[in-house]
Amino acid sequence: MKVSKQAAIALRQLRERLCSRTLAHSLLLYSSDNNFNKLKFHISSSISAACSKVLLLRGDKGSGKSAVVELVLKDLKAEHPDSISVVTLYGLLHSDDDISALEEIARQLCVGHKFSFSKTVSLDENKEFLMDMLKEYGLARKTVVFVLDEFHLFTQGKQWLLYTLFDAMETFTSQSIIIIGLSCLEGSEQQLEKRVRSRFSSCTLLFGPPSEEDRIRLLEQLLHLQKDSSLASKYVVEFNSRLDKIFSDKKFKEILSYVTCADGSTNHLLRFLFTASSYMDMESGFLSLQSFERAYSLMKRQPKFASLHDLSVLELYILVCMHRLQCKEETSYNFNSVMKEYKAIQDAHKTSDNYSHAVCLRAFEHLLDRELISFTDTKEEMIPLSFGLLSFLFLPGN
């Protein structure tokens, strides 16, 4: 088999792993003391005792909260077939409108039991349907799990949905109703109103970034090729051998340290690895240290990125003019130099973006306020922009 064809197959396998919602997190489930086992224990005990429970999963975005919930519920559904129903709500979609939230609950319950669903029913009818369904679940000794993603958004406003769910948990005391809240904010439960908090007690699981040892193990399991019929054994051995050399390289360890220092979440690491796979040499068929270096260069955080938001067209013109001056190897320039370049652009292209000297000066001062450009006294001092390619030098005029 040609190297390029094997490389294409290997790249497809790598990307399938890196794009999986749960694979990376499932590879970290070897420990007996992890959130997967803890969450599964809490839900299992609630199912066995036929009691209700509220669980809060807190951690940074990308730390694996949703993936772990998905893995746990998949396991429990296999252990308790036809005994668990899951309703998932998202704070960004369902926290502002109680009607749509209850409608979504009714829709998911209807889909799960193959009932017909109507969008025309009222809020009270949907609430009555929910209570009837919970009562039927209790009689059939079934469990319903409500997963509230972005839980902190549900704690804003009137909190009617939370009050309804917690009230149902107190009403149906002989059955298992489980609420799992996922949040990236600490203390979100403190935002609950008094009438809601009186019905609220929870167990909290904290999600943090993987340890350095876990991270290395994850890299090996995600990037090492498996021997199968679609790839030549010799190619797989060589591919994995080269990866091991990269993992032990001091430069790679520095890059990995920089990447995880900015964001230690598993999802951020997956994005980095996916970007590195995009720089795989398809001629040789292997990943190289340069693949990871280029991925890091592309993903490097740009400290001025936020300052570029909402810039006016004129302010962008000024930045382009400064870049043009730099391309002409002018090592120092002032506002008048920039204005000459701006006028040259207008004369050459006859655009409608022709502003007066005073307006341009105000735009220039706005760029100074945002620290996208600055005064300097030495020719060596450069002010980088978040474009990653542009850097500007500005010297005050006489």
XYZ file of C-alpha atoms in Angstrom:
398
model
C 0.000 0.000 0.000
C 1.322 3.461 -0.891
C 2.516 5.688 1.967
C 0.093 8.478 1.039
C -2.877 6.071 1.178
C -1.766 4.698 4.564
C -1.287 8.249 5.817
C -4.839 9.157 4.764
C -6.254 6.143 6.622
C -4.159 6.912 9.720
C -5.231 10.563 9.666
C -8.901 9.576 9.420
C -8.529 7.238 12.404
C -6.813 9.943 14.480
C -9.468 12.529 13.694
C -12.307 10.141 14.491
C -10.816 9.628 17.948
C -10.099 13.300 18.548
C -13.614 14.341 17.480
C -15.393 11.793 19.675
C -17.479 13.429 22.422
C -16.651 10.837 25.050
C -13.627 8.758 23.964
C -10.945 10.902 25.595
C -12.850 11.044 28.880
C -13.554 7.310 28.817
C -9.799 6.698 28.582
C -9.360 8.472 31.923
C -11.738 6.150 33.802
C -9.066 3.737 35.044
C -8.936 5.250 38.560
C -11.224 3.993 41.323
C -11.475 7.513 42.722
C -12.774 9.571 39.823
C -15.932 11.480 39.031
C -17.273 8.762 36.748
C -17.368 6.241 39.602
C -18.615 8.824 42.093
C -21.447 9.962 39.852
C -22.403 6.412 38.982
C -22.462 5.469 42.680
C -24.748 8.386 43.599
C -27.219 7.667 40.797
C -27.153 3.891 41.394
C -27.810 4.321 45.108
C -30.694 6.669 44.364
C -32.194 4.142 41.947
C -31.793 1.261 44.427
C -33.299 3.215 47.329
C -36.037 4.784 45.149
C -35.181 8.247 46.483
C -34.606 11.597 44.830
C -31.264 13.364 44.638
C -29.699 16.577 43.305
C -26.130 16.447 42.006
C -24.061 19.468 40.973
C -21.102 18.972 38.637
C -18.819 21.975 38.683
C -15.756 22.601 36.553
C -14.323 24.760 33.796
C -15.733 24.503 30.303
C -14.189 21.549 28.522
C -13.393 19.674 31.723
C -15.634 16.736 30.757
C -18.813 17.237 32.793
C -21.212 16.478 29.939
C -19.089 13.591 28.652
C -18.950 11.906 32.060
C -22.715 12.285 32.529
C -23.254 10.740 29.094
C -20.930 7.808 29.890
C -22.525 7.157 33.281
C -26.082 7.223 31.950
C -25.093 4.926 29.081
C -23.721 2.401 31.578
C -26.763 2.622 33.839
C -29.203 2.261 30.962
C -27.403 -0.945 30.004
C -27.680 -2.197 33.602
C -31.321 -1.080 33.987
C -32.912 -1.425 30.530
C -36.214 0.427 30.042
C -36.023 1.774 33.602
C -34.341 5.162 33.106
C -35.584 8.174 31.146
C -33.340 11.173 30.576
C -34.483 14.743 29.927
C -31.785 17.260 28.976
C -32.260 21.026 29.105
C -29.750 23.711 28.148
C -29.526 26.965 30.047
C -28.826 29.034 26.948
C -32.029 27.752 25.329
C -34.476 27.076 28.137
C -33.632 29.277 31.130
C -35.409 32.461 30.008
C -38.772 30.971 29.080
C -40.603 28.618 31.445
C -43.120 27.766 28.739
C -40.477 26.542 26.285
C -38.605 24.679 29.040
C -41.691 22.736 30.133
C -42.639 22.189 26.499
C -39.201 20.681 25.846
C -39.578 18.374 28.855
C -42.965 17.198 27.551
C -41.552 16.729 24.046
C -38.637 14.578 25.226
C -40.906 12.451 27.427
C -43.297 11.945 24.520
C -40.472 10.972 22.167
C -39.069 8.539 24.723
C -42.422 6.768 25.103
C -43.588 7.203 21.493
C -46.479 9.457 22.448
C -47.842 12.094 20.099
C -46.669 15.600 21.019
C -48.498 18.844 20.396
C -46.953 22.309 20.478
C -50.324 23.958 20.992
C -50.929 22.829 24.584
C -50.715 25.384 27.370
C -48.195 25.729 30.180
C -50.641 24.300 32.725
C -51.378 21.308 30.503
C -47.660 20.568 30.092
C -47.166 20.845 33.848
C -50.083 18.492 34.462
C -48.627 16.072 31.899
C -45.248 16.166 33.681
C -46.831 15.408 37.049
C -48.862 12.562 35.566
C -45.748 11.097 33.958
C -43.804 11.302 37.217
C -46.657 9.543 38.989
C -46.623 6.769 36.357
C -42.852 6.462 36.732
C -43.325 5.945 40.456
C -45.928 3.214 39.935
C -43.669 1.456 37.413
C -40.593 1.920 39.668
C -38.783 3.813 36.966
C -36.268 6.638 37.269
C -36.273 9.992 35.493
C -33.057 12.018 35.248
C -33.139 15.745 34.498
C -29.812 17.055 33.182
C -29.606 20.860 33.412
C -26.621 22.057 31.393
C -25.410 25.571 32.312
C -27.233 25.194 35.641
C -26.247 28.700 36.782
C -28.451 30.190 34.048
C -31.478 28.399 35.524
C -30.802 30.150 38.848
C -31.505 33.536 37.276
C -34.922 35.128 36.954
C -38.042 33.665 38.554
C -36.605 30.108 38.828
C -40.083 28.677 38.237
C -38.739 25.566 36.497
C -36.410 24.697 39.383
C -39.209 25.279 41.870
C -41.483 22.936 39.875
C -38.865 20.173 39.719
C -37.854 20.429 43.369
C -41.512 20.534 44.410
C -42.135 17.351 42.399
C -39.238 15.680 44.212
C -40.927 16.419 47.534
C -44.345 15.338 46.260
C -43.278 11.966 44.858
C -41.157 10.748 47.745
C -41.256 7.043 46.935
C -39.598 7.215 43.545
C -36.258 8.219 42.063
C -36.148 11.689 40.507
C -32.583 12.818 39.874
C -31.510 16.321 38.892
C -27.964 16.763 37.598
C -26.800 20.366 37.254
C -23.718 21.205 35.207
C -22.065 24.556 35.830
C -18.761 26.310 35.256
C -19.484 28.930 37.939
C -18.750 28.488 41.630
C -21.570 29.175 44.064
C -24.351 29.040 41.479
C -26.637 27.376 44.045
C -26.310 30.472 46.237
C -28.351 32.380 43.642
C -31.435 30.282 44.372
C -34.454 32.077 45.789
C -35.469 31.240 49.346
C -38.551 29.265 48.270
C -36.381 27.188 45.922
C -33.416 26.794 48.278
C -35.728 25.420 50.978
C -36.327 22.420 48.698
C -32.713 22.151 47.619
C -29.897 20.008 48.950
C -27.171 18.646 46.731
C -23.931 16.725 46.420
C -21.192 18.519 44.466
C -18.547 16.901 42.273
C -15.606 19.043 41.152
C -14.006 18.580 37.726
C -10.428 19.707 37.209
C -7.799 19.317 34.477
C -6.076 15.920 34.111
C -2.736 15.432 35.842
C 0.490 15.438 33.847
C 0.661 11.652 34.104
C -2.934 11.311 32.855
C -2.230 13.767 30.057
C 0.732 11.759 28.738
C -1.264 8.531 28.946
C -4.092 10.219 27.062
C -1.721 11.409 24.330
C -0.399 7.904 23.812
C -3.841 6.298 23.681
C -5.258 8.905 21.313
C -2.359 9.199 18.883
C -0.866 5.710 18.813
C -2.183 3.682 15.889
C -3.737 0.287 16.509
C -2.662 -2.705 14.462
C -5.475 -3.675 12.115
C -5.950 -4.945 8.589
C -6.316 -1.483 7.062
C -2.726 -0.460 7.897
C 0.558 -2.233 7.324
C 2.104 -3.520 10.531
C 5.481 -2.032 9.634
C 3.928 1.415 9.115
C 2.083 1.266 12.466
C 5.261 0.316 14.347
C 7.235 3.129 12.706
C 4.436 5.666 13.280
C 4.194 4.833 16.992
C 7.972 4.738 17.393
C 8.319 8.245 15.977
C 5.549 9.491 18.249
C 7.328 8.083 21.312
C 10.478 9.979 20.320
C 8.439 13.183 19.998
C 6.798 12.660 23.402
C 10.224 12.330 25.039
C 11.619 15.403 23.271
C 12.322 18.361 25.565
C 10.883 20.826 23.046
C 7.591 18.900 22.846
C 7.289 18.867 26.635
C 7.753 22.648 26.654
C 5.051 23.074 23.998
C 2.651 20.825 25.925
C 3.361 22.788 29.090
C 2.568 26.088 27.341
C -0.651 24.688 25.847
C -1.963 23.327 29.142
C -0.863 26.404 31.072
C -3.239 28.560 29.020
C -6.101 26.056 29.346
C -5.667 22.714 31.100
C -9.010 21.231 30.058
C -9.212 17.973 28.141
C -11.175 19.609 25.332
C -8.440 22.212 24.802
C -5.866 19.436 24.570
C -8.041 17.674 21.985
C -8.245 20.851 19.907
C -4.452 21.146 20.031
C -3.972 17.534 18.913
C -6.538 17.911 16.120
C -4.721 21.020 14.881
C -1.407 19.144 15.001
C -2.919 16.321 12.954
C -3.759 18.888 10.269
C -0.018 19.449 9.827
C 0.778 15.769 9.360
C 3.213 15.216 6.482
C 1.159 13.220 3.980
C 4.229 12.388 1.852
C 6.193 10.722 4.639
C 2.988 9.618 6.402
C 4.115 10.654 9.894
C 3.545 13.315 12.508
C 6.632 15.331 13.373
C 7.722 17.748 16.079
C 7.101 20.531 13.559
C 3.442 19.453 13.391
C 3.014 20.246 17.083
C 5.094 23.429 16.863
C 2.902 24.778 14.066
C -0.254 23.808 15.967
C 0.982 25.638 19.057
C 1.885 28.694 16.988
C -1.624 28.750 15.527
C -3.358 28.289 18.891
C -1.186 30.694 20.866
C -3.326 33.090 22.816
C -3.233 36.613 21.410
C -3.436 39.089 24.332
C -4.788 41.898 22.137
C -7.551 39.919 20.456
C -10.334 41.383 22.605
C -9.138 44.907 21.787
C -9.911 44.357 18.107
C -13.607 43.825 18.746
C -15.871 46.629 17.528
C -13.110 48.616 15.835
C -14.444 51.037 13.252
C -13.600 50.826 9.559
C -11.391 53.919 9.903
C -9.443 52.412 12.807
C -8.841 49.277 10.746
C -7.690 51.513 7.882
C -5.126 53.121 10.177
C -3.791 49.739 11.301
C -3.478 48.639 7.671
C -1.635 51.862 6.825
C 0.844 51.234 9.629
C 1.367 47.700 8.392
C 2.001 48.990 4.869
C 4.613 51.388 6.238
C 6.279 48.525 8.071
C 6.291 46.438 4.872
C 8.116 49.332 3.212
C 10.782 48.880 5.913
C 10.066 52.209 7.571
C 11.281 51.586 11.099
C 9.671 54.674 12.611
C 6.677 56.795 11.714
C 4.286 59.258 13.274
C 0.661 60.251 12.740
C 1.522 62.417 9.729
C 3.274 59.465 8.053
C 0.210 57.308 8.625
C -2.047 60.025 7.176
C 0.072 60.224 4.013
C -0.303 56.465 3.549
C -4.042 56.724 4.200
C -4.368 59.500 1.576
C -2.402 57.384 -0.912
C -4.897 54.545 -0.483
C -7.842 56.906 -0.979
C -6.293 58.492 -4.074
C -5.507 55.096 -5.582
C -8.841 53.373 -4.964
C -11.315 56.288 -4.669
C -13.286 54.655 -1.834
C -16.109 56.266 0.108
C -14.155 55.852 3.362
C -12.555 59.281 3.136
C -12.480 60.969 6.538
C -11.189 64.338 7.691
C -7.915 64.903 9.500
C -9.688 65.560 12.820
C -11.764 62.366 12.608
C -8.652 60.339 11.782
C -6.858 61.835 14.768
C -9.679 60.760 17.098
C -9.548 57.233 15.652
C -5.786 57.227 16.146
C -6.208 58.264 19.784
C -8.772 55.488 20.255
C -6.191 52.933 19.092
C -3.768 54.371 21.637
C -6.409 54.035 24.371
C -6.906 50.369 23.444
C -3.127 49.891 23.528
C -3.083 48.468 20.020
C -0.330 50.989 19.286
C 1.910 52.906 21.665
C 4.689 55.438 21.823
C 8.229 54.115 22.087
C 11.711 55.526 22.388
C 13.714 52.580 21.077
C 13.637 51.018 17.655
C 13.730 47.540 19.160
C 10.442 47.868 21.016
C 7.533 46.394 19.061
C 3.822 46.311 19.952
C 2.266 43.019 18.731
C -1.324 42.878 17.548
C -3.600 39.910 17.918
C -3.504 39.301 14.166
C -0.367 37.294 14.903
C 1.283 38.763 11.797
C 1.168 42.498 12.424
C 3.384 44.459 14.761
C 3.639 48.189 14.753
C 6.226 50.715 15.836
C 5.199 54.301 16.542
C 7.491 57.211 17.332
C 6.159 60.666 18.297
C 6.688 63.424 15.766
C 8.400 66.740 16.407
